[in-house]
Each structure stands twice: as C-alpha cells, then as structure tokens.
Amino acid sequence: MIRSVLFPLMVAVGLLAAADARAHAVLVESSPPAEAEVVGSKVEFRLRYNSRIDAKRSRLSLKGAGGAKTLAPLQGASEAELIARVEGLGPGRYTLFWDVLSVDGHVSRGQVPFITITP
Amino acid sequence: MLTTLPPDILAFFAVILRGLQLTAQSVILGGVLFLFGFTRPLAPKLGGRVLAMERTGLTWTARGGLALALVAGLSIFANLSQLVAGLKIEPGDAMGADFVQWNLIMATAAMALAVTARMQANPAQVPSMALLAAVVLGASVMSSHAFARVDEREYYILADALHQAGASLWIGGIPFMLLALTHVKESRDRLLVGMRFSHLFTGAVGLLLLGAAMLAWGYISTPGALIGTAYGIMTGAKIILLSVLLLLAAMNRKSTRSEAADKGQFRLRRFAEVEIGIGVTVLMIAASMASQPPAADQTQHQATIMEIVERMAPVRAPRLVSPPSETLSIGIEKTAASETADRMWSEFNHNWAGIFVLAMGLGAMAHRMGVGPARHWPLLFLVIGTAIIIRSDPESWPIGPHGFFETLADPEVFQHRVVGLLLFPFGLFEWAVRTGRLKSERAALIFPILCAVGAGLLLVHNHTLTDVKERFLIEFSHIPMGLFGVMAGWLRWLEIRGDGRARRVAGLLWPVCFSMVGVLLMFYRELP
C-alpha cells in the first residue's frame, strides 16, 4: 500500500507544488535611490541586498533615451553589495535593471529608475 | 536549447525540484536511521527477520539515492538554464555558481549512497551510507537561505542543518517503521518496533523544533512579520500542520505502550500513513518558502493585522454576476477600471467555485446520513473543472486571444490548466466509488489523495502580481483553504483505511473541513 499509493502521492504533490520563484534577493538600499535626481553625466551605482550575491554571475543594464547598455557589476564592500559606474549620460530619465544571482541559486530581478540633470 | 526556455518556467521548475529533493533526501536519511537506529541495535532481539527487513530497507534507500541524484541533476540543469537563458551567462561559467557546485556534490553523494546500498553486505556499508547521507544533508543546507545570509551565517547554517535533519529523519523514517511492522507478527515484537521508533522520532522532532526555533528567531523575528508576510504565513501553515503531526504522534505513542490500546498497531499504521502525507506537504511548503525572502528582510510591504481582518471579513454577499470579458485588461493597457474588472472576474470565479464546493460538502454529509440521491455529489467537480479551464485565464483559449499552448509557459496558467483537467478524473472516480461502480479500496483513495494534493497546491500557490502586499492578501486567504483541504483529504483517507472511533470521527469531520473550503471561497475577495 505504501509503495503503490503514497510514493505516487509524493511525486504528485511535487509536480503540483507549483510556485513561481519570486524576488528572493531583496534590494535593501540603492545609490542612487529610486526616483532620485542625479546631477551630472557620471553615475556610480551601489546596490545592497539582503543576501550574498554572486557578482560575477549577475547583470546590470541601463536603459534610457540614448538606448540600452550593459554594465559589468563588481562586488562592493560586502558580498551583499554590487557596484558599477557609467559615464557620458545625457540629461533625462533612465532605469537601471538588475538581474542578480544569490549564492543559494535564486535569480531575482528589479529596477531603479532615476533622472539625470545638468549641473 | 537552453536559451529558448522562458526564465519564469525554469524558476517554477526549480521550486518543484527543491520539494522533490527534500522528499528524496528524507527517504535517504530515514533509511540510514532505520539501519543505524533500528535494525543494527535490535538485531539480537529480532533475530533472522532483520535480514529481510534490511534487504528491503536498503532497496528503498538505494531508490531514494537514485531519485535524489536524478532530481539534483535536473536542478543543476534548471539552474544552468536559468543562468544561460535569463542572465546570458556562458554555460561553462554558470557551472561555477555555488548552487550548481553544491548540487553536483549532492548528486554525487546520493549516487554513491545508492551504489553502496546495493553492494554486498560488508562492515563499512552502513557507516559509509551514514557519511554520504551527511554529505547530502550538508549540500542541501549549503543551497538554502542559510548559506546566502550576510551576517551570522554559521548560526543559520547550524539551525538549518538541525531543522532539515530532524524533518528528514522523522518524515523519512515513518515508511521504514511501517516496513518493520510488516515483518513482525507477534504482539511483543510489534510493541518493540513501535517503542523503538517512538524514541527515535522523539529525538528527530527535538532537532526539528530546535532548528525551527533558531530559524524563526532570525528569519521572522517579529510577530508582525509572522502575520504580515508570505514567508511568515507559510511558517504559520507549517506550524499548524506540525501540530497535527505531533497530535498523531502523541496518539501513536500510546499505541506503542500497550497492545490493548491499539490491537495489532492497526491505528498506528493508519496514522503513520497520514503522517507521511502531511509531512510531504510540509516539505513542499518548505520548498516554496526557499524561493521567498525571509520575513525579517521584507520590512516594506508588510500587511497589518487590520488589513488582513478587513480583507478576510465576509462583509458582502458572494459575487454572482460576472463583469463582461470586454472590460478586462486583455490586449490593452491596464487602467483602474480594467484592473477592477479583472478582480471582479476573479472574485466571481472563486465565489461560484465556493458555492459548488459547499454543495459537495453538504452532499457528502447528506449521503452519509442516508440521503440516496446525494451520492452523485462528486459530479459537481466536472462543473468546477470546466469553469476553471474556460474562465481562470481570460486572456487564453477558449475565451481569450492566446492559444492553449501559447500561455502554458506562465506558471499560474499552467497550474490552472493542470488543476482544471485533474478535476475530471477526480470527480468521475469518486462518483464511480460512491455509486458502487468501483469497489476497490485503491479507487476510493483517489479522492483523498487528490484532495490533499490540490489543497497542498493552494498552500504553495503564488499569484504573480506586481503589488507585493496585494499578492500577500490574496495568498493569505489561500492558506486556511489549503489547510482545511489537506485535513479533509487525510481525514477521508482515515475514514476509508481506519477502523473504530478514529474512522467514525474522521468520517464526521472531513465533510465539515471540505465545506469550510467552500465557505472561504464563497467570501473570497480581491477588492477592498
């Protein structure tokens, strides 16, 4: 009985245990913060998460009026921090998209919109 | 091929695989507990029967090892696919990710354990299996939240190791206790088996609770986070199911003390079957929680008790009239009006489903009381199944512009389709049982199994919404429904498989639990 009924049950529960992986790594703090105004054409990004991030296997991309560009993130002061920089941005609205891999294997996504203004 | 797979469906399979991994891991650890804690120390008392028990136990453990190696291999594949498809990382580079490396270690250890279990008996066999099981457990802990913590990582790793070890040894040990009971005939031996496992499980539960308390202290930390986050309420659901398991375990303990309390340990065996089912449900909830941020980290978007009470209170009648499908946000930019229509659409679906579920619960009660025509109540499942397929995803076939297969990659649509289709055989089987067309016990068990599985799905089901708090409030209502559904399924199981007072009580209670799911659905709300 156990083998014929309960084992298929275990498998069935597993197959139905459907849950989309959601934002696992939470962005705790960002610089610039969301919706901030940044003066000048150079922006230094600093993103701090609630868990350790695999910087080498995480991606940042910036989209704005001038198109999209991929940024290479580096590990910041701690393993939970990513840093990156970009130069030559014209004034306007931009969005930094982050796709990060936490070290327990979950991919999380999010974005930080901001505005650059001329000095 | 990897790059063509949509990231969402890959993430969705990753969660399923984690649940299966925890289940296979439990079988392995339960098998090692059986050998180390039962057959070896009790061999002098059990005599020649130990050989047959060990042979079957080793076969089960080997299968658990093979299953785990397969699941870990699939997890590696799913994770690599996610990194390659989602993050555009080169496959070779993706192989270096911590999660992939730990899963490789887990798969290798599980395969080695399976091979060791199938070897000729030798003095190193069982110690080697124990060592390999410890490696599996370690690799599992190192691919959990604990390993990703920034601060006090050692504390979380220790807590998670205790928690996983306790849960695996307990839930995985129960099938082996049933195995041992099938090999002994005399009353004295049955009591010996029951007593021994009772002691072993008490230790495992101790580890589980100690680990759980340590994790809750760090991951949840405040009462607000326990009530106001998805991670917190899933923990609450686990606590409730664990309480049921402990109640059953306490009753089983009585069965192990005296033959008079439970002749032939019949009740103990039936309760043990239910414990396995509920235990696996708890493991699946744990797998779902692994994909969510710990409650303590989700300081924003926590719902308050007042917001939950306001949403759950049945302040208005069920929505019996649907908004027209043209008013929904399908193929147009979302507006406040179209989003309201979307929610009204969903409320209509849930509320009507509730009316049918309540009708089935009442039908089951009436049938039990001798009302003959009420035996056809399972046919109402066909109505609900049809409604789910037609209405649950209005953007897809048959009423929306997208084809049947086109939207299957969306995890929510996939779940709805699977559940909708499952309800057909589900209803027809139970109807055939109720009307005497099917007479075997196995056929009768289809209903409780699928009821428990479906309800387990509710406990781990996530709505994909951008508003975190709104998504949480919807999920909050699913938790009590899931708990009532799981209990309805397992109580019905006990009614079919049990005897005496347990059977009578279970027979009275399961339609009540089933009806409660209906009542909760009838008053389900998405609009404030």
XYZ file of C-alpha atoms in Angstrom:
647
model
C 0.000 0.000 0.000
C 2.731 2.427 0.976
C 4.671 1.912 -2.210
C 1.705 1.801 -4.543
C -0.181 4.772 -3.182
C 1.987 7.018 -1.072
C 5.011 7.152 -3.353
C 2.947 8.331 -6.355
C 1.374 10.797 -3.944
C 4.785 12.182 -3.030
C 5.603 12.628 -6.707
C 2.177 14.104 -7.453
C 2.491 16.660 -4.676
C 5.897 17.546 -6.002
C 4.720 18.032 -9.539
C 1.831 20.168 -8.428
C 3.767 22.177 -5.903
C 3.888 24.992 -8.358
C 5.197 28.278 -7.174
C 6.894 30.841 -9.314
C 10.235 31.862 -7.904
C 9.788 35.420 -6.858
C 12.104 38.133 -5.753
C 14.332 36.205 -3.415
C 17.155 38.671 -3.046
C 15.616 41.911 -1.804
C 17.208 45.220 -2.680
C 17.715 46.815 0.738
C 19.326 50.053 -0.371
C 20.462 51.646 -3.609
C 22.558 54.599 -4.629
C 21.128 56.497 -6.343
C 17.795 55.710 -4.665
C 14.729 55.057 -6.832
C 13.361 58.217 -8.481
C 16.381 60.263 -7.376
C 17.757 63.184 -9.368
C 21.441 62.833 -10.189
C 23.477 65.873 -11.147
C 25.958 65.392 -13.983
C 26.680 62.763 -16.603
C 28.525 60.268 -14.392
C 26.662 57.881 -12.087
C 28.167 55.496 -9.550
C 25.759 52.694 -8.656
C 25.790 50.875 -5.350
C 23.147 48.190 -4.722
C 22.890 46.453 -1.350
C 20.833 43.240 -0.957
C 19.574 41.116 1.926
C 21.651 38.121 0.852
C 25.066 37.331 -0.572
C 25.184 37.931 -4.310
C 27.307 36.219 -6.934
C 28.632 39.407 -8.561
C 30.367 37.529 -11.361
C 27.085 35.960 -12.458
C 24.828 38.988 -12.020
C 23.871 41.520 -14.660
C 23.062 45.231 -14.697
C 21.691 47.090 -17.684
C 20.815 50.706 -18.156
C 18.025 51.898 -20.400
C 17.272 55.481 -21.252
C 16.850 57.981 -24.030
C 20.150 57.024 -25.649
C 19.296 53.304 -25.803
C 20.413 50.422 -23.620
C 23.809 49.395 -22.357
C 25.074 46.519 -20.235
C 27.184 47.297 -17.190
C 29.693 44.949 -15.585
C 28.957 44.841 -11.846
C 31.688 44.284 -9.270
C 31.426 43.167 -5.677
C 31.229 46.139 -3.293
C 32.249 46.486 0.340
C 30.460 43.256 1.280
C 29.293 40.136 -0.554
C 25.773 41.588 -0.496
C 26.787 44.689 -2.443
C 27.195 45.336 -6.166
C 28.880 48.407 -7.628
C 29.101 49.739 -11.175
C 29.668 53.070 -12.868
C 28.618 54.735 -16.090
C 29.733 57.940 -17.735
C 28.545 60.201 -20.502
C 24.831 60.151 -19.742
C 22.762 62.971 -21.220
C 20.045 64.578 -19.127
C 16.874 62.513 -18.970
C 15.088 59.576 -17.396
C 16.910 56.256 -17.005
C 16.174 52.876 -15.480
C 18.801 50.549 -14.054
C 17.634 46.934 -14.434
C 19.258 44.407 -12.120
C 19.274 40.628 -12.516
C 21.168 39.079 -9.647
C 22.048 35.545 -8.626
C 22.083 34.960 -4.883
C 24.533 32.283 -3.781
C 21.690 29.877 -2.902
C 20.802 29.702 -6.593
C 17.858 32.083 -6.937
C 17.712 34.703 -9.663
C 15.930 37.946 -8.726
C 15.087 40.933 -10.843
C 14.256 44.556 -10.206
C 14.824 48.094 -11.364
C 15.889 51.506 -10.080
C 14.523 54.448 -12.102
C 16.330 57.801 -11.789
C 16.731 61.094 -13.588
C 19.937 62.861 -14.577
C 20.012 66.646 -14.734
C 22.670 69.057 -15.976
C 24.819 70.726 -13.304
C 18.157 24.804 -26.494
C 18.783 26.226 -23.043
C 18.403 29.784 -24.233
C 14.963 29.132 -25.668
C 13.400 28.201 -22.339
C 11.490 31.051 -20.659
C 13.101 32.057 -17.327
C 9.814 32.033 -15.368
C 9.020 28.425 -16.151
C 12.596 27.458 -15.266
C 12.311 29.195 -11.902
C 8.984 27.426 -11.394
C 10.532 24.015 -12.023
C 13.390 24.904 -9.694
C 10.874 25.166 -6.829
C 9.240 21.853 -7.720
C 12.638 20.195 -7.835
C 13.552 21.582 -4.427
C 10.418 19.952 -2.971
C 11.240 16.634 -4.591
C 14.826 16.925 -3.388
C 13.692 17.368 0.223
C 11.393 14.345 -0.149
C 14.117 12.084 -1.618
C 16.563 13.338 0.998
C 14.073 12.319 3.707
C 13.901 8.784 2.318
C 17.704 8.547 2.442
C 18.023 9.886 5.959
C 15.067 7.764 7.086
C 16.791 4.714 5.601
C 20.038 5.432 7.424
C 18.093 5.973 10.669
C 16.398 2.613 10.092
C 19.729 0.829 9.713
C 21.683 2.676 12.375
C 18.947 3.211 14.919
C 16.771 0.152 14.471
C 17.971 -2.975 12.667
C 21.598 -2.929 13.911
C 20.969 -2.259 17.627
C 17.884 -4.511 17.761
C 19.302 -7.366 15.652
C 19.856 -9.638 18.703
C 16.198 -9.299 19.724
C 14.685 -9.570 16.243
C 16.803 -12.496 15.075
C 16.637 -13.707 11.479
C 13.859 -11.302 10.462
C 16.379 -8.469 10.460
C 17.945 -9.735 7.250
C 14.730 -9.454 5.237
C 13.952 -6.061 6.774
C 17.415 -4.727 5.945
C 17.249 -6.029 2.405
C 14.030 -4.141 1.708
C 15.253 -1.098 3.644
C 18.446 -0.984 1.588
C 16.452 -1.272 -1.634
C 14.231 1.651 -0.637
C 17.238 3.731 0.425
C 19.029 2.951 -2.850
C 15.970 4.096 -4.772
C 15.868 7.268 -2.678
C 19.529 7.843 -3.577
C 18.895 7.341 -7.280
C 15.866 9.623 -7.171
C 17.856 12.303 -5.369
C 20.736 12.044 -7.871
C 18.221 12.470 -10.680
C 16.466 15.419 -9.006
C 19.788 17.112 -8.166
C 20.866 16.603 -11.797
C 17.635 18.191 -13.018
C 18.101 21.054 -10.522
C 21.546 21.708 -11.969
C 20.048 21.687 -15.460
C 17.217 24.061 -14.445
C 19.629 26.411 -12.704
C 22.093 26.412 -15.592
C 19.232 27.054 -17.987
C 18.064 29.974 -15.876
C 21.543 31.489 -15.818
C 22.111 30.931 -19.522
C 18.630 31.986 -20.680
C 17.915 34.668 -18.095
C 21.306 36.182 -17.398
C 23.102 35.343 -20.668
C 25.971 33.667 -18.844
C 28.190 31.218 -20.713
C 27.354 27.611 -19.721
C 30.943 26.940 -18.648
C 30.931 29.994 -16.410
C 27.497 29.124 -14.999
C 28.889 25.763 -13.859
C 31.000 27.634 -11.301
C 27.966 29.016 -9.407
C 27.817 27.888 -5.747
C 24.359 26.343 -6.095
C 25.453 24.265 -9.087
C 28.580 23.084 -7.267
C 26.653 22.060 -4.127
C 24.084 20.227 -6.227
C 26.876 18.381 -8.027
C 28.200 17.286 -4.631
C 24.682 16.242 -3.590
C 24.090 14.253 -6.793
C 27.453 12.506 -6.496
C 26.928 11.627 -2.810
C 23.385 10.401 -3.494
C 24.548 8.210 -6.357
C 27.423 6.823 -4.266
C 24.934 6.104 -1.465
C 22.643 4.252 -3.867
C 25.558 2.142 -5.115
C 26.726 1.447 -1.537
C 23.223 0.351 -0.526
C 23.153 -2.164 -3.383
C 26.569 -3.673 -2.561
C 27.164 -6.996 -0.841
C 26.865 -6.584 2.928
C 30.183 -5.521 4.476
C 31.236 -3.801 7.720
C 31.821 -0.449 6.014
C 28.440 -0.373 4.241
C 26.209 1.289 6.826
C 28.839 3.751 8.177
C 29.615 4.773 4.564
C 25.923 5.336 3.894
C 25.630 7.478 7.031
C 28.607 9.560 5.933
C 27.176 10.032 2.434
C 23.759 10.961 3.885
C 25.519 13.607 5.989
C 27.157 14.969 2.810
C 23.719 15.106 1.145
C 22.291 16.982 4.127
C 25.251 19.375 4.151
C 24.885 20.102 0.425
C 21.172 20.756 0.917
C 21.861 23.229 3.731
C 24.500 24.936 1.588
C 21.945 25.544 -1.158
C 19.420 27.157 1.221
C 18.782 30.648 2.608
C 21.266 29.951 5.397
C 24.263 29.836 3.062
C 23.275 33.169 1.494
C 22.999 35.099 4.774
C 25.285 38.067 5.130
C 25.598 38.092 8.925
C 25.796 35.250 11.470
C 25.979 32.687 8.695
C 27.323 29.919 10.931
C 24.301 30.300 13.234
C 21.852 29.929 10.321
C 23.740 27.006 8.808
C 23.652 25.176 12.149
C 19.938 25.973 12.616
C 19.058 24.847 9.093
C 21.095 21.656 9.457
C 19.257 20.785 12.696
C 15.883 21.623 11.126
C 16.436 19.662 7.922
C 17.989 16.703 9.735
C 15.082 16.499 12.202
C 12.412 16.806 9.492
C 14.105 14.297 7.161
C 14.754 11.697 9.862
C 11.190 11.945 11.146
C 9.186 12.106 7.916
C 11.577 9.789 6.074
C 11.724 7.359 9.000
C 7.968 6.690 9.094
C 7.823 4.481 5.937
C 10.640 2.401 7.425
C 8.695 1.970 10.671
C 5.773 0.649 8.608
C 8.218 -1.636 6.789
C 9.462 -3.023 10.113
C 5.895 -3.576 11.336
C 5.052 -5.657 8.264
C 7.931 -8.031 9.124
C 6.882 -8.833 12.699
C 3.853 -10.844 13.693
C 3.899 -11.155 17.467
C 2.427 -8.541 19.733
C 5.627 -8.243 21.809
C 7.702 -7.562 18.674
C 5.251 -5.013 17.336
C 5.443 -3.118 20.612
C 9.241 -3.318 20.432
C 9.215 -1.812 16.926
C 6.735 0.901 17.897
C 8.611 1.792 21.085
C 11.990 1.991 19.334
C 10.752 4.253 16.553
C 8.862 6.352 19.075
C 12.173 7.069 20.844
C 14.000 7.748 17.564
C 11.273 10.095 16.323
C 11.183 11.961 19.634
C 14.859 12.793 19.092
C 14.227 13.815 15.470
C 11.318 16.057 16.466
C 13.551 17.633 19.096
C 16.137 18.518 16.420
C 13.401 19.807 14.120
C 11.887 22.072 16.783
C 15.243 23.378 17.989
C 16.259 24.240 14.419
C 12.836 25.763 13.704
C 13.020 27.995 16.790
C 16.517 29.174 15.846
C 15.448 29.902 12.255
C 12.251 31.681 13.285
C 14.251 33.833 15.680
C 16.412 35.070 12.808
C 14.191 34.880 9.724
C 10.922 36.115 11.210
C 11.924 37.888 14.429
C 8.721 39.941 14.956
C 5.030 38.965 15.335
C 4.201 41.458 12.566
C 6.487 39.635 10.127
C 4.894 36.287 11.060
C 1.425 37.565 10.207
C 2.124 40.158 7.525
C 4.450 38.397 5.049
C 4.129 35.374 2.755
C 7.137 33.739 4.416
C 5.523 34.319 7.820
C 2.101 32.862 6.992
C 3.674 29.857 5.302
C 5.587 29.312 8.521
C 2.223 29.561 10.291
C 0.770 26.893 7.973
C 3.758 24.661 8.709
C 3.260 25.164 12.456
C -0.427 24.172 12.200
C 0.347 21.036 10.164
C 3.208 20.211 12.510
C 0.747 20.447 15.440
C -1.484 17.891 13.687
C 1.545 15.639 13.134
C 2.518 15.944 16.796
C -1.050 15.103 17.865
C -0.973 11.959 15.726
C 2.492 11.124 17.047
C 1.257 11.501 20.635
C -1.603 9.081 19.928
C 0.838 6.709 18.246
C 2.981 6.831 21.360
C 0.078 5.340 23.312
C -0.161 2.548 20.722
C 3.458 1.630 21.387
C 2.915 1.244 25.141
C 0.198 -1.361 25.228
C -1.294 -3.860 22.813
C -4.713 -3.287 24.399
C -4.685 0.386 23.371
C -4.255 -0.463 19.690
C -4.691 -4.066 18.678
C -2.126 -5.117 16.076
C -0.902 -1.491 15.918
C -3.602 -1.041 13.283
C -4.370 2.553 14.220
C -0.680 3.412 14.445
C -0.148 2.228 10.874
C -3.052 4.260 9.549
C -1.948 7.367 11.425
C 1.593 6.819 10.119
C 0.300 6.869 6.529
C -1.406 10.192 7.223
C 1.765 11.498 8.864
C 3.743 10.726 5.690
C 1.216 12.584 3.544
C 1.053 15.657 5.776
C 4.828 15.501 6.253
C 5.442 15.651 2.499
C 3.027 18.604 2.279
C 5.130 20.389 4.901
C 8.294 19.669 2.875
C 6.640 21.174 -0.187
C 5.726 24.315 1.756
C 9.356 24.484 2.879
C 10.471 24.277 -0.769
C 8.151 27.122 -1.682
C 9.459 29.206 1.220
C 13.003 28.703 -0.060
C 12.107 30.827 -3.085
C 10.908 33.738 -0.971
C 12.807 36.298 1.050
C 12.800 35.640 4.802
C 10.120 37.678 6.565
C 12.684 39.675 8.535
C 14.140 41.006 5.257
C 10.801 42.145 3.935
C 10.409 45.207 6.088
C 8.496 47.058 3.369
C 5.078 45.932 2.130
C 4.188 44.033 5.327
C 0.414 43.846 5.780
C -1.044 44.795 9.148
C -3.490 42.684 11.146
C -6.215 45.257 10.437
C -5.644 44.983 6.657
C -5.863 41.192 6.866
C -9.025 41.260 9.009
C -10.608 43.787 6.655
C -9.883 41.555 3.640
C -10.949 38.302 5.261
C -14.169 39.589 6.893
C -17.258 38.439 4.919
C -18.666 41.948 4.549
C -20.634 41.406 1.365
C -22.552 38.676 -0.438
C -20.740 36.400 -2.938
C -20.283 37.931 -6.421
C -22.716 36.025 -8.601
C -22.631 38.243 -11.693
C -19.512 38.378 -13.873
C -18.180 41.546 -15.490
C -18.209 41.313 -19.329
C -14.927 39.953 -20.759
C -14.557 43.089 -22.948
C -13.959 45.160 -19.802
C -10.903 43.109 -18.732
C -7.326 44.230 -19.346
C -6.619 41.836 -22.204
C -4.516 43.204 -25.037
C -4.952 46.767 -23.808
C -3.029 48.980 -21.443
C -4.226 48.463 -17.895
C -6.484 51.128 -16.452
C -8.007 51.403 -12.988
C -11.364 50.330 -14.447
C -9.949 47.307 -16.279
C -7.991 46.174 -13.202
C -11.152 46.404 -11.110
C -12.942 44.314 -13.755
C -10.084 41.751 -13.609
C -10.541 41.393 -9.882
C -14.323 41.185 -10.122
C -13.825 38.427 -12.700
C -11.569 36.526 -10.311
C -13.963 37.034 -7.368
C -16.839 35.684 -9.459
C -14.783 32.562 -10.292
C -13.783 31.938 -6.680
C -17.218 32.707 -5.176
C -19.075 30.400 -7.549
C -16.493 27.661 -7.021
C -17.167 28.086 -3.293
C -20.888 27.539 -3.774
C -20.202 24.277 -5.616
C -17.612 23.102 -3.082
C -20.017 23.827 -0.213
C -22.754 21.964 -2.094
C -20.407 18.972 -2.417
C -19.520 19.065 1.278
C -23.192 19.174 2.220
C -23.886 16.437 -0.346
C -21.251 14.211 1.250
C -22.819 14.832 4.680
C -26.313 14.069 3.347
C -25.059 10.872 1.685
C -23.526 9.793 4.981
C -26.875 10.404 6.671
C -28.579 8.124 4.169
C -29.937 10.505 1.530
C -29.508 8.312 -1.581
C -29.530 10.869 -4.431
C -26.816 12.857 -2.634
C -24.335 10.175 -3.716
C -23.941 11.976 -7.044
C -22.243 14.963 -5.374
C -18.794 14.270 -6.972
C -20.196 15.160 -10.418
C -20.088 18.804 -9.347
C -16.297 18.554 -9.767
C -16.856 18.393 -13.514
C -18.658 21.745 -13.397
C -15.798 23.343 -11.478
C -13.165 21.787 -13.779
C -14.928 23.127 -16.860
C -15.282 26.567 -15.298
C -11.566 26.679 -14.366
C -10.474 25.770 -17.893
C -12.819 28.290 -19.502
C -12.626 31.215 -17.134
C -9.489 31.168 -14.962
C -7.236 32.752 -17.574
C -9.415 35.006 -19.731
C -6.506 36.000 -21.979
C -6.116 32.379 -23.168
C -8.085 29.809 -25.087
C -11.061 29.271 -25.201
C -12.278 32.802 -24.467
C -9.077 34.847 -24.939
C -6.951 35.687 -27.957
C -3.970 33.456 -26.998
C -3.786 29.753 -27.874
C -3.867 26.893 -25.368
C -0.129 26.137 -25.580
C 0.936 29.744 -26.042
C 0.244 30.691 -22.409
C 1.246 27.408 -20.777
C 4.701 28.826 -20.012
C 3.063 31.110 -17.444
C 3.250 29.131 -14.171
C -0.148 30.392 -12.989
C -1.888 29.394 -16.246
C -0.092 26.042 -16.139
C -1.354 25.380 -12.614
C -4.925 26.326 -13.502
C -4.882 24.041 -16.557
C -3.476 21.099 -14.607
C -5.974 21.511 -11.783
C -8.891 22.039 -14.180
C -8.057 18.878 -16.129
C -7.388 16.838 -12.983
C -10.857 17.569 -11.663
C -12.431 15.438 -14.394
C -10.893 12.060 -13.478
C -11.058 13.146 -9.834
C -14.835 13.706 -9.925
C -15.563 10.703 -12.099
C -13.533 8.343 -9.893
C -15.243 9.446 -6.713
C -18.655 9.342 -8.397
C -17.944 5.767 -9.545
C -16.919 4.875 -5.981
C -19.999 6.499 -4.419
C -22.391 4.852 -6.853
C -20.793 1.414 -6.431
C -19.342 1.220 -9.949
C -15.847 0.943 -8.492
C -15.465 -1.162 -5.393
C -11.719 -1.390 -4.705
C -10.203 0.499 -1.803
C -7.488 1.814 -4.082
C -10.070 3.573 -6.264
C -11.662 5.105 -3.171
C -8.284 6.529 -2.144
C -8.027 8.636 -5.318
C -10.345 11.273 -3.857
C -8.482 11.840 -0.568
C -5.120 11.820 -2.333
C -6.063 14.382 -4.945
C -7.940 16.441 -2.372
C -4.793 16.622 -0.229
C -2.592 17.288 -3.280
C -4.869 20.042 -4.583
C -5.021 21.665 -1.175
C -1.245 21.340 -0.853
C -1.039 23.222 -4.135
C -3.070 26.040 -2.604
C -0.568 26.255 0.232
C 2.345 26.800 -2.142
C 0.483 28.602 -4.941
C 1.674 32.125 -5.675
C -0.151 34.798 -7.589
C 2.031 36.729 -9.982
C 1.139 40.313 -9.210
C 3.369 43.321 -9.108
C 1.849 44.647 -5.885
C 3.561 42.671 -3.118
C 1.023 43.498 -0.408
C -1.962 42.765 -2.656
C -0.440 39.443 -3.641
C 0.090 38.648 0.015
C -3.535 39.446 0.930
C -4.753 37.054 -1.788
C -2.365 34.361 -0.609
C -3.458 34.831 2.981
C -6.960 33.634 2.095
C -5.495 30.564 0.353
C -3.732 29.343 3.494
C -6.830 28.422 5.580
C -8.451 26.926 2.450
C -5.348 24.812 1.858
C -5.216 23.695 5.482
C -8.898 22.689 5.529
C -8.410 20.884 2.195
C -5.353 18.941 3.385
C -7.234 17.920 6.524
C -10.341 16.940 4.517
C -8.207 14.696 2.298
C -6.383 12.922 5.107
C -9.464 12.552 7.300
C -11.260 10.909 4.379
C -8.198 8.652 3.988
C -8.587 7.654 7.643
C -12.303 7.024 7.165
C -11.513 4.596 4.337
C -8.454 2.922 5.829
C -9.118 3.173 9.566
C -11.479 1.473 11.959
C -13.293 2.090 15.238
C -13.524 5.525 16.743
C -10.838 7.049 14.504
C -12.873 6.045 11.452
C -16.108 7.471 12.859
C -14.581 10.771 13.916
C -12.746 11.143 10.577
C -15.975 10.377 8.686
C -17.785 13.130 10.544
C -15.048 15.711 10.261
C -13.884 15.528 6.650
C -17.101 16.848 5.046
C -17.024 19.705 7.559
C -13.447 20.602 6.536
C -14.414 20.276 2.867
C -17.438 22.552 3.362
C -15.248 25.112 5.111
C -13.140 25.379 1.942
C -16.384 26.199 0.127
C -17.412 28.831 2.673
C -13.994 30.518 2.475
C -14.145 30.527 -1.330
C -17.665 31.966 -1.320
C -16.482 35.023 0.575
C -13.105 35.346 -1.153
C -12.380 38.961 -2.086
C -9.756 40.747 -4.104
C -11.368 44.155 -3.999
C -11.188 46.092 -0.724
